[in-house]
Coordinates of C-alpha atoms in Angstrom, one line a residue:
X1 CA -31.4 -40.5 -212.2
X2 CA -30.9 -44.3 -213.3
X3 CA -34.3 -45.1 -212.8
X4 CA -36.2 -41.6 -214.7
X5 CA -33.4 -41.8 -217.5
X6 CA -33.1 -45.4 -218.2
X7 CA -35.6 -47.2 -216.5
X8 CA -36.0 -50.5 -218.7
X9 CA -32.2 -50.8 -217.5
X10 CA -31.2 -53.6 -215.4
X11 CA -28.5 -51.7 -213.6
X12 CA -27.1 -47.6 -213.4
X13 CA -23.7 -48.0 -215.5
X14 CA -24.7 -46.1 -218.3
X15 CA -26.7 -43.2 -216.1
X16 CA -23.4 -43.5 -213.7
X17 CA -21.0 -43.4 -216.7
X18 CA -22.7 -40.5 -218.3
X19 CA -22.5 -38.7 -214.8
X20 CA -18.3 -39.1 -214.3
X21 CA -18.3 -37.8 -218.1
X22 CA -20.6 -34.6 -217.4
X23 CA -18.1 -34.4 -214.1
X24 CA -14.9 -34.2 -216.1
X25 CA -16.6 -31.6 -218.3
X26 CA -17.4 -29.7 -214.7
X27 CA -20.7 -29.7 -215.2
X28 CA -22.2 -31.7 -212.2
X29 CA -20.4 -32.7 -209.1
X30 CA -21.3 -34.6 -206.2
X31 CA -22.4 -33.0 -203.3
X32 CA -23.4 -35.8 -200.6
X33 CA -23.4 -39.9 -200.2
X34 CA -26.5 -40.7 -197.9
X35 CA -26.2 -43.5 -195.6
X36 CA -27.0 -46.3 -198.0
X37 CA -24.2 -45.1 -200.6
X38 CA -26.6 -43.1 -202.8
X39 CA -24.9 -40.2 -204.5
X40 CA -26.7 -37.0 -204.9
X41 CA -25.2 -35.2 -207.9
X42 CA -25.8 -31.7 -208.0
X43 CA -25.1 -29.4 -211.6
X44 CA -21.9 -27.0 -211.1
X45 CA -22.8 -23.3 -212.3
X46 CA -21.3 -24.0 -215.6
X47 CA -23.5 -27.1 -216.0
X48 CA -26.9 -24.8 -214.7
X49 CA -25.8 -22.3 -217.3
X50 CA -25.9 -25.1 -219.8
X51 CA -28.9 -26.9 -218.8
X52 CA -30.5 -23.1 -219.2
X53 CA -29.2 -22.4 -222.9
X54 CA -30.4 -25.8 -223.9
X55 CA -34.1 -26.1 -221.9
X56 CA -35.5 -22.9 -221.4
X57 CA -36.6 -22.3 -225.0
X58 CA -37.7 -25.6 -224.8
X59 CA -40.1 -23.9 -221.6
X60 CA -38.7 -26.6 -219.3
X61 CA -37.9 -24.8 -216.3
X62 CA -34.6 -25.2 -214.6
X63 CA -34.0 -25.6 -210.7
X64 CA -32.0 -22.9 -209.0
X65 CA -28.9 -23.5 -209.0
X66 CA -27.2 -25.4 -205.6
X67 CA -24.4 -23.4 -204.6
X68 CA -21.4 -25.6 -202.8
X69 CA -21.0 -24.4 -199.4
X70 CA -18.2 -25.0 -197.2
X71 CA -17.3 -25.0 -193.4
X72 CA -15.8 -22.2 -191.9
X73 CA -13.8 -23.5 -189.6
X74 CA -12.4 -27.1 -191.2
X75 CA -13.3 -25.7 -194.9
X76 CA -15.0 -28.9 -195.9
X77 CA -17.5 -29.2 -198.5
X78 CA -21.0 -29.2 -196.7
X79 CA -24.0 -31.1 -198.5
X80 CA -26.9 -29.1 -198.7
X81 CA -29.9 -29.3 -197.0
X82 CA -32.7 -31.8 -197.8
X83 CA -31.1 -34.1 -199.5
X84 CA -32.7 -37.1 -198.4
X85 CA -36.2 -35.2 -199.3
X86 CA -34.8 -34.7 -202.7
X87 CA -33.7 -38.0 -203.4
X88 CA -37.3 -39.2 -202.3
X89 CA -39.0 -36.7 -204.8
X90 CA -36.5 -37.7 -207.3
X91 CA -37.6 -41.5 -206.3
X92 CA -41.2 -40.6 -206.6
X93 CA -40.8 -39.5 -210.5
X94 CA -38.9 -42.0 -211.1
X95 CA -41.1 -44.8 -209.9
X96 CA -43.7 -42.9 -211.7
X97 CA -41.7 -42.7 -215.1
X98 CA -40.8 -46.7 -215.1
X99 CA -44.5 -47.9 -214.6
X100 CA -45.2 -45.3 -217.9
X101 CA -46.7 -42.8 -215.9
X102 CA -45.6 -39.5 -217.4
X103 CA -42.8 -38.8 -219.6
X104 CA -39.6 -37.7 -218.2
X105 CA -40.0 -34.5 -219.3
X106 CA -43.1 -34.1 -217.7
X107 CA -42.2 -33.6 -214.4
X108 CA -41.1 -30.6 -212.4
X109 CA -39.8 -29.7 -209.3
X110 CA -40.7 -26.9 -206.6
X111 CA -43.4 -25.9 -208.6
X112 CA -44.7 -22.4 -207.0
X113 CA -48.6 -21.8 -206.7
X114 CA -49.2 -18.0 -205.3
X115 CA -51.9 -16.9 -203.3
X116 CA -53.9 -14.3 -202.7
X117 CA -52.4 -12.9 -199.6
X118 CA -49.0 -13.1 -201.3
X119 CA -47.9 -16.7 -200.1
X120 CA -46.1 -19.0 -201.8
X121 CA -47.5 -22.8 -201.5
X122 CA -44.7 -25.0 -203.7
X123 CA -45.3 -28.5 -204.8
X124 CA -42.4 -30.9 -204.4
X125 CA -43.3 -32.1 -207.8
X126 CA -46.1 -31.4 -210.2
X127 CA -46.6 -34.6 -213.3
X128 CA -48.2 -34.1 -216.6
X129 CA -49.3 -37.7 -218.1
X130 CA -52.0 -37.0 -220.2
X131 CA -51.1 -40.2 -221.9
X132 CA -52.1 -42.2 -218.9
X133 CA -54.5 -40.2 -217.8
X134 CA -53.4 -38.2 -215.4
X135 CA -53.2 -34.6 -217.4
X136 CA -52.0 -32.8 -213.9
X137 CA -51.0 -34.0 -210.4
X138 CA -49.5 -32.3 -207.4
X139 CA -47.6 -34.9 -205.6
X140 CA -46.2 -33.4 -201.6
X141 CA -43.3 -35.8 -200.6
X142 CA -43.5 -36.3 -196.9
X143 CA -40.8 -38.4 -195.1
X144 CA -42.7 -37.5 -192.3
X145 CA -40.6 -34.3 -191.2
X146 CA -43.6 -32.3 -190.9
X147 CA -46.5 -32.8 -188.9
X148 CA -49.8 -34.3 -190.2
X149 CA -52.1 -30.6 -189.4
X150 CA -49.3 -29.1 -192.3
X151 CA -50.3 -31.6 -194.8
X152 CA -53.4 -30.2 -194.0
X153 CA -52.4 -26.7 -194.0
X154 CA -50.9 -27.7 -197.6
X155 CA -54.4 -28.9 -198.7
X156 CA -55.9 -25.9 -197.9
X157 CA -53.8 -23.9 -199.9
X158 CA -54.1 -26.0 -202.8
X159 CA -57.9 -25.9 -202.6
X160 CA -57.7 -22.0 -202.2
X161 CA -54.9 -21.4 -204.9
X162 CA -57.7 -23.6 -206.9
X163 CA -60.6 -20.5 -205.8
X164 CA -58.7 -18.1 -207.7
X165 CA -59.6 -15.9 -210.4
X166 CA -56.4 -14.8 -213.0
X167 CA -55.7 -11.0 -213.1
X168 CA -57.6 -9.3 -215.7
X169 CA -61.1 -11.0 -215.2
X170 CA -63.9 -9.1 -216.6
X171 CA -65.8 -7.1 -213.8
X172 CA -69.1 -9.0 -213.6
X173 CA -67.5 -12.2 -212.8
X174 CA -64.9 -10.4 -210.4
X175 CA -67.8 -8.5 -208.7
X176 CA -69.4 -11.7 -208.4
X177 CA -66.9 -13.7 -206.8
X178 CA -66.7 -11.1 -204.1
X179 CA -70.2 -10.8 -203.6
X180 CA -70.0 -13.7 -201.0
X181 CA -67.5 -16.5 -199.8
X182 CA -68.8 -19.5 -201.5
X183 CA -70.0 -17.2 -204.7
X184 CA -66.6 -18.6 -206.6
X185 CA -68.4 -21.9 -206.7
X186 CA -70.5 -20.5 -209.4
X187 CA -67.7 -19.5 -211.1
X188 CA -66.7 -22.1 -214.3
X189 CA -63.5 -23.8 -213.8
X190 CA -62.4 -22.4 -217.4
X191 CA -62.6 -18.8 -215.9
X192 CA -60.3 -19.4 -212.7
X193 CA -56.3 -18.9 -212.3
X194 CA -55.7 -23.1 -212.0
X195 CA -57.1 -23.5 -216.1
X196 CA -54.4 -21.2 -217.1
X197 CA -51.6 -22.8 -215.5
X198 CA -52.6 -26.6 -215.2
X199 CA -55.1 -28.3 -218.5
X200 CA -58.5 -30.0 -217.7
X201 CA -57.9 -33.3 -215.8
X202 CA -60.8 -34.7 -217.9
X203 CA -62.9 -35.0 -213.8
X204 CA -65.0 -33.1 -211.6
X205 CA -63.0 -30.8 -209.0
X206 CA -60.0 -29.1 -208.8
X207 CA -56.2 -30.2 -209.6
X208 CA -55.9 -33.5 -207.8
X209 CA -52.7 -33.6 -205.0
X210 CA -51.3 -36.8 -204.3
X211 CA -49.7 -37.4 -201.0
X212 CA -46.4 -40.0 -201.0
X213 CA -44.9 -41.1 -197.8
X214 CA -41.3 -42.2 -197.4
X215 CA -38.9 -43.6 -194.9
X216 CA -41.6 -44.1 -192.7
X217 CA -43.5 -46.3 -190.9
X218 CA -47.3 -48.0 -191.4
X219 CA -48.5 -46.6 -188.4
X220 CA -47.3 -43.2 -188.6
X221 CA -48.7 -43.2 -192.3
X222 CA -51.9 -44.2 -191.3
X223 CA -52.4 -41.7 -188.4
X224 CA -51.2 -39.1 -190.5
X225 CA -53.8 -39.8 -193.4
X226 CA -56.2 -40.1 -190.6
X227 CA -55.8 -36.7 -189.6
X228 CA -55.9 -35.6 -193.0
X229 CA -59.3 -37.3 -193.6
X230 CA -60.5 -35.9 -190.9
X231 CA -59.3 -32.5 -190.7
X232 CA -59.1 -32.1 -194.4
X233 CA -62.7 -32.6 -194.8
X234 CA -63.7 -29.7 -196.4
X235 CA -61.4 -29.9 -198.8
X236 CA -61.1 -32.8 -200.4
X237 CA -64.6 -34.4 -199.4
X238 CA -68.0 -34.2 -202.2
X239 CA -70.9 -32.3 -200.9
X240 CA -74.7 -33.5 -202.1
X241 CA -76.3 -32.3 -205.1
X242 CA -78.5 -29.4 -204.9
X243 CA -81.2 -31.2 -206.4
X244 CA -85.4 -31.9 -206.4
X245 CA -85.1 -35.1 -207.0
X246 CA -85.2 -38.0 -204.9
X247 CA -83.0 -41.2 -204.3
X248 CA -79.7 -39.5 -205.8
X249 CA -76.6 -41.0 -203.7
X250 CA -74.3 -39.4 -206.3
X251 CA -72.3 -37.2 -204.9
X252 CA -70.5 -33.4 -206.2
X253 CA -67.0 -33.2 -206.9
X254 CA -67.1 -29.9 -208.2
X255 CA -65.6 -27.8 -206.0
X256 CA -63.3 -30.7 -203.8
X257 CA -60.0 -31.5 -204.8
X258 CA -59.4 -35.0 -205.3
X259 CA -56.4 -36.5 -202.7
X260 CA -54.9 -40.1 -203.3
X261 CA -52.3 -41.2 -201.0
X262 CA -49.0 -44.1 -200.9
X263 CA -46.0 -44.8 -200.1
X264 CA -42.4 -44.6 -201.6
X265 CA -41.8 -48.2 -200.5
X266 CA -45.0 -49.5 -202.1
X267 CA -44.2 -47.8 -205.5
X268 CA -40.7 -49.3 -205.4
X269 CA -42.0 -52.8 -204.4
X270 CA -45.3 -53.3 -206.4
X271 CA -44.9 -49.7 -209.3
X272 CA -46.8 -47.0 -209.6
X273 CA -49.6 -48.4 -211.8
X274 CA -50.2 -50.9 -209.2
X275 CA -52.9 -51.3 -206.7
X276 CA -50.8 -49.0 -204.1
X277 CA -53.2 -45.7 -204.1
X278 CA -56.3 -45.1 -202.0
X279 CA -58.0 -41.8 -202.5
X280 CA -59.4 -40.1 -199.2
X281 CA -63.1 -41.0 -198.2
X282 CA -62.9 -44.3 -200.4
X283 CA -61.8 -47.7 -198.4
X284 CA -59.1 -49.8 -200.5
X285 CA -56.1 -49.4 -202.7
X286 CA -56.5 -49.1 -206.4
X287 CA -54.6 -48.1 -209.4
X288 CA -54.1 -44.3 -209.5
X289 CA -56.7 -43.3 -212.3
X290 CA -59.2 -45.4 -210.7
X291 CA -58.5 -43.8 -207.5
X292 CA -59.2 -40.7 -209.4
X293 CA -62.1 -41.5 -211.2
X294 CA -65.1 -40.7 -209.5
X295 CA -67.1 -43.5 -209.9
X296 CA -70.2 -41.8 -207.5
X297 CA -69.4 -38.5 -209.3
X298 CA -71.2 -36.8 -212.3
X299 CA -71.6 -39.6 -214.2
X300 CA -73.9 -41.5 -211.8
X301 CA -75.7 -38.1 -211.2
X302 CA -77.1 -38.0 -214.4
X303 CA -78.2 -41.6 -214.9
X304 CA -79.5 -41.2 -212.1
X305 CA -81.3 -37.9 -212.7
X306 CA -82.3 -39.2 -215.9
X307 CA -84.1 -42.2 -213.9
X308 CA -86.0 -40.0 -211.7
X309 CA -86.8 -37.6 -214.3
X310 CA -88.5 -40.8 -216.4
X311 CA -90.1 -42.1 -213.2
X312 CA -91.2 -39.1 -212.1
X313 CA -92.9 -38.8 -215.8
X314 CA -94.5 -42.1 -215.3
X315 CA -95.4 -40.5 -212.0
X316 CA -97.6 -37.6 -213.5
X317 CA -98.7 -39.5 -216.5
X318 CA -100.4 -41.9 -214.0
X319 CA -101.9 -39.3 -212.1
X320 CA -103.2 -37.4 -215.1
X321 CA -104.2 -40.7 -216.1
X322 CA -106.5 -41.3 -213.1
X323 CA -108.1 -37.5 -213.3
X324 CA -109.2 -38.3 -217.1
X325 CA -112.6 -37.8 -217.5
X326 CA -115.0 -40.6 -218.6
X327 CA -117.6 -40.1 -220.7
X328 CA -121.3 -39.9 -218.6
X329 CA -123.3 -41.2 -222.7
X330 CA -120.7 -43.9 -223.4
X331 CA -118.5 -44.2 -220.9
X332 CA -115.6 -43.7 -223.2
X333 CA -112.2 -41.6 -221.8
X334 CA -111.8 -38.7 -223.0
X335 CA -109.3 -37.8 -225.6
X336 CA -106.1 -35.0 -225.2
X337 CA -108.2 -32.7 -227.3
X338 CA -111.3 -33.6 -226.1
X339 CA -110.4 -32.8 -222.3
X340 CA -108.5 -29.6 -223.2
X341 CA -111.8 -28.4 -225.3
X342 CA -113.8 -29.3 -222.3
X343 CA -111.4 -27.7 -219.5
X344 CA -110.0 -24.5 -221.2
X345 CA -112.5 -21.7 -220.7
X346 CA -111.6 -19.9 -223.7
X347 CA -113.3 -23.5 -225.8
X348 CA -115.9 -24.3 -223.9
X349 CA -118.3 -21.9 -225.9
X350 CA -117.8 -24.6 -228.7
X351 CA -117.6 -27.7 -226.7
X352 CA -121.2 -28.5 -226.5
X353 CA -121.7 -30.8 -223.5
X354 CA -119.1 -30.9 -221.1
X355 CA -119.7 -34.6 -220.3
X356 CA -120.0 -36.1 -223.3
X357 CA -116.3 -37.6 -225.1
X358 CA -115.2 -36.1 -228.5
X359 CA -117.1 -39.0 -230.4
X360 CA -120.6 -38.2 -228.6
X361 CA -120.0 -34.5 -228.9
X362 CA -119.7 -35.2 -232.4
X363 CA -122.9 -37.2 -232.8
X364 CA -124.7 -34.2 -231.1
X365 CA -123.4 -31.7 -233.2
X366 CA -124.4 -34.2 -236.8
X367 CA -128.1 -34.1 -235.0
X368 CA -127.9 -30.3 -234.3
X369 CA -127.0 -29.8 -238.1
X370 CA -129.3 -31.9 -239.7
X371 CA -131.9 -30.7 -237.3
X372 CA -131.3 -27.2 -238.3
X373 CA -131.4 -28.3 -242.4
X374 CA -134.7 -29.8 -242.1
X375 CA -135.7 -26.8 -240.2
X376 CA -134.3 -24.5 -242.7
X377 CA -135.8 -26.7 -245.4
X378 CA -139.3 -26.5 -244.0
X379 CA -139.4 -22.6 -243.3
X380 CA -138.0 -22.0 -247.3
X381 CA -141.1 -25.2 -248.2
X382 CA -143.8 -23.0 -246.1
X383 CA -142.0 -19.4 -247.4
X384 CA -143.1 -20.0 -251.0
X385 CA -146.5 -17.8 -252.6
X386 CA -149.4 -20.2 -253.1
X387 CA -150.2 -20.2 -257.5
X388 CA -153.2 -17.5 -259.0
X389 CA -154.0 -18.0 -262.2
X390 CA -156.1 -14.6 -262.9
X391 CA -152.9 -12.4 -261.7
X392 CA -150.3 -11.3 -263.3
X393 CA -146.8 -11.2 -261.2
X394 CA -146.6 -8.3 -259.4
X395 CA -149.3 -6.8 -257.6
X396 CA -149.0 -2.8 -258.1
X397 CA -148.9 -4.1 -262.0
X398 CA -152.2 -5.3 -261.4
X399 CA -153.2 -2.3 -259.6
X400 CA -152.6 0.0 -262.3
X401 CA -154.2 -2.4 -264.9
X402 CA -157.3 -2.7 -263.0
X403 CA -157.3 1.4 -263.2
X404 CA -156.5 1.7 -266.4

């Protein structure tokens, strides 16, 4: 609580202050110490009735509320269950909060995603920090309680819940994603259930889930993200673009849900926006955006495809290059035109000789004209009536005058 409330403060007195003052107003109480002296405060049913009246509106959901249970023999107060888990969630949001990731308000709790078949896969806590880049994250707490092959049972779920269509999807795009199993891949991200809950986290794939480890050891956390890499393949890994081209090493996010893994103890030691996250399939620890950024993602696609669309350009202009035709008079190339006239069977009527260039075609077609002027020019010369003097224009005129 000291850390998400006030986390530029050097110590908890004003968080633990505010605490005892909400207790004498009976509105939180505390329900366990764990081992190291941390309390876990809890809100009383009067408080939770509170927090309701003054969040809700505000659409900030409200836990349920913790009931106090006692034991039935002794009549002790009994702390609830999962209390260390909760203080490590807590932990988590607020390491998160104090190296600026996410506002305080941006984070929530036992977040429920429903599936298909009815089941209900909750996140331990879902953050919102558009501000630093991160628009949506899943985070699973795992103080290792559970056993690596459920991490990967919950990353399943996540990239199912993520398959999703919301109810009242037209029929064509319904009918569609039944048509086969992998026909929701066609499906646009903007038409599926995750868009309506969660915003666009600004990458390819699906809403990234972040695994943090706590109160734990380095070996078990890497045999556990082991498993998870391995096991969890189809899920989180990028498949290769369905592509012509060649010599693309980009890879497609699309439909993979982007996982980045820690530890509580490293955010405490080094923060959050430290070099303490390494996303699944990549080597290293980076800061979290980079470690969601897909750096061989879309981005590298297309410069990519854009190279090998201009070399394959340079391919086919060089090989249309080499087919030109050369002229068999001159030994000119042949123009654009000049090659289309010549190839197109609809101009070669017109085209004269078909292995002459545009420039020797045109010298034949000037001799063709002036051939056919002089020839025209003689024939109208040798068409002409030779001169009489003794006759008159005419000669059925000259006929009739000869009768007459």
């Amino acid at each position: 609580m000291w850390k998400l409330t006030r986390p530029d403060n050097q110590h908890d007195k004003l968080t633990r202050d505010n605490l005892l003052d909400l207790q004498d107003h009976q509105l939180v109480r505390i329900e366990s110490v764990q081992d190291d002296q941390r309390q876990v405060w809890v809100l009383t049913a009067r408080g939770h009735q509170e927090a309701k009246r003054l969040l809700e509106p505000k659409g900030i959901r409200v836990s349920v509320l913790r009931r106090e249970k006692y034991h039935p023999v002794t009549g002790a107060l009994l702390g609830g269950s999962y209390d260390d888990h909760a203080a490590a969630v807590t932990s988590t949001a607020a390491e998160l909060h104090r190296a600026g990731i996410g506002h305080r308000l941006g984070f929530q709790t036992e977040v429920a995603h429903r599936l298909g078949n009815g089941y209900v896969q909750r996140a331990d806590l879902v953050m919102r920090a558009p501000a630093s880049g991160v628009p949506v994250m899943l985070l699973e707490i795992d103080r290792r309680s559970e056993d690596a092959h459920d991490l990967v049972h919950k990353l399943r779920r996540y990239w199912q819940w993520g398959r999703m269509l919301p109810p009242g999807t037209d029929k064509y795009t319904a009918d569609l994603a039944r048509s086969r199993p992998d026909a929701i891949e066609h499906v646009d991200h903007e038409k599926r259930l995750w868009r309506r809950v969660y915003p666009p986290t600004g990458r390819e794939g699906l809403a990234p889930v972040a695994f943090v480890f706590a109160d734990t050891t380095e070996a078990k956390v890497a045999n556990t993200v082991a498993v998870l890499e391995e096991a969890g393949r189809r899920y989180w890994a990028p498949r290769r673009y369905d592509t012509y081209h060649r010599g693309i090493t980009a890879r497609d996010y699309g439909q993979a849900v982007p996982v980045v893994v820690t530890t509580l103890e490293q955010l405490q030691e080094h923060g959050a926006d430290a070099a303490v996250w390494r996303r699944l399939g990549h080597e290293g620890e980076v800061t979290l955006t980079a470690a969601l950024d897909n750096s061989d993602g879309d981005a590298l696609y297309r410069r990519q495809a854009a190279r090998a669309d201009a070399e394959e350009k340079q391919r086919r202009d060089a090989e249309r290059e080499a087919q030109r035709p050369v002229c068999t008079r001159c030994g000119a190339k042949f123009t654009d035109e000049r090659w289309e006239e010549t190839s197109m069977r609809r101009r070669r009527w017109e085209a004269g000789d078909l292995g002459v260039c545009a420039a020797c075609h045109a010298d034949d077609v000037a001799r063709e004209q002036a051939a056919a002027e002089a020839a025209r020019a003689a024939a109208a010369v040798s068409a002409e009536p030779e001169a009489d003097d003794g006759q008159e224009p005419g000669g059925l005129r000259g006929l009739f005058r000869r009768r007459a």
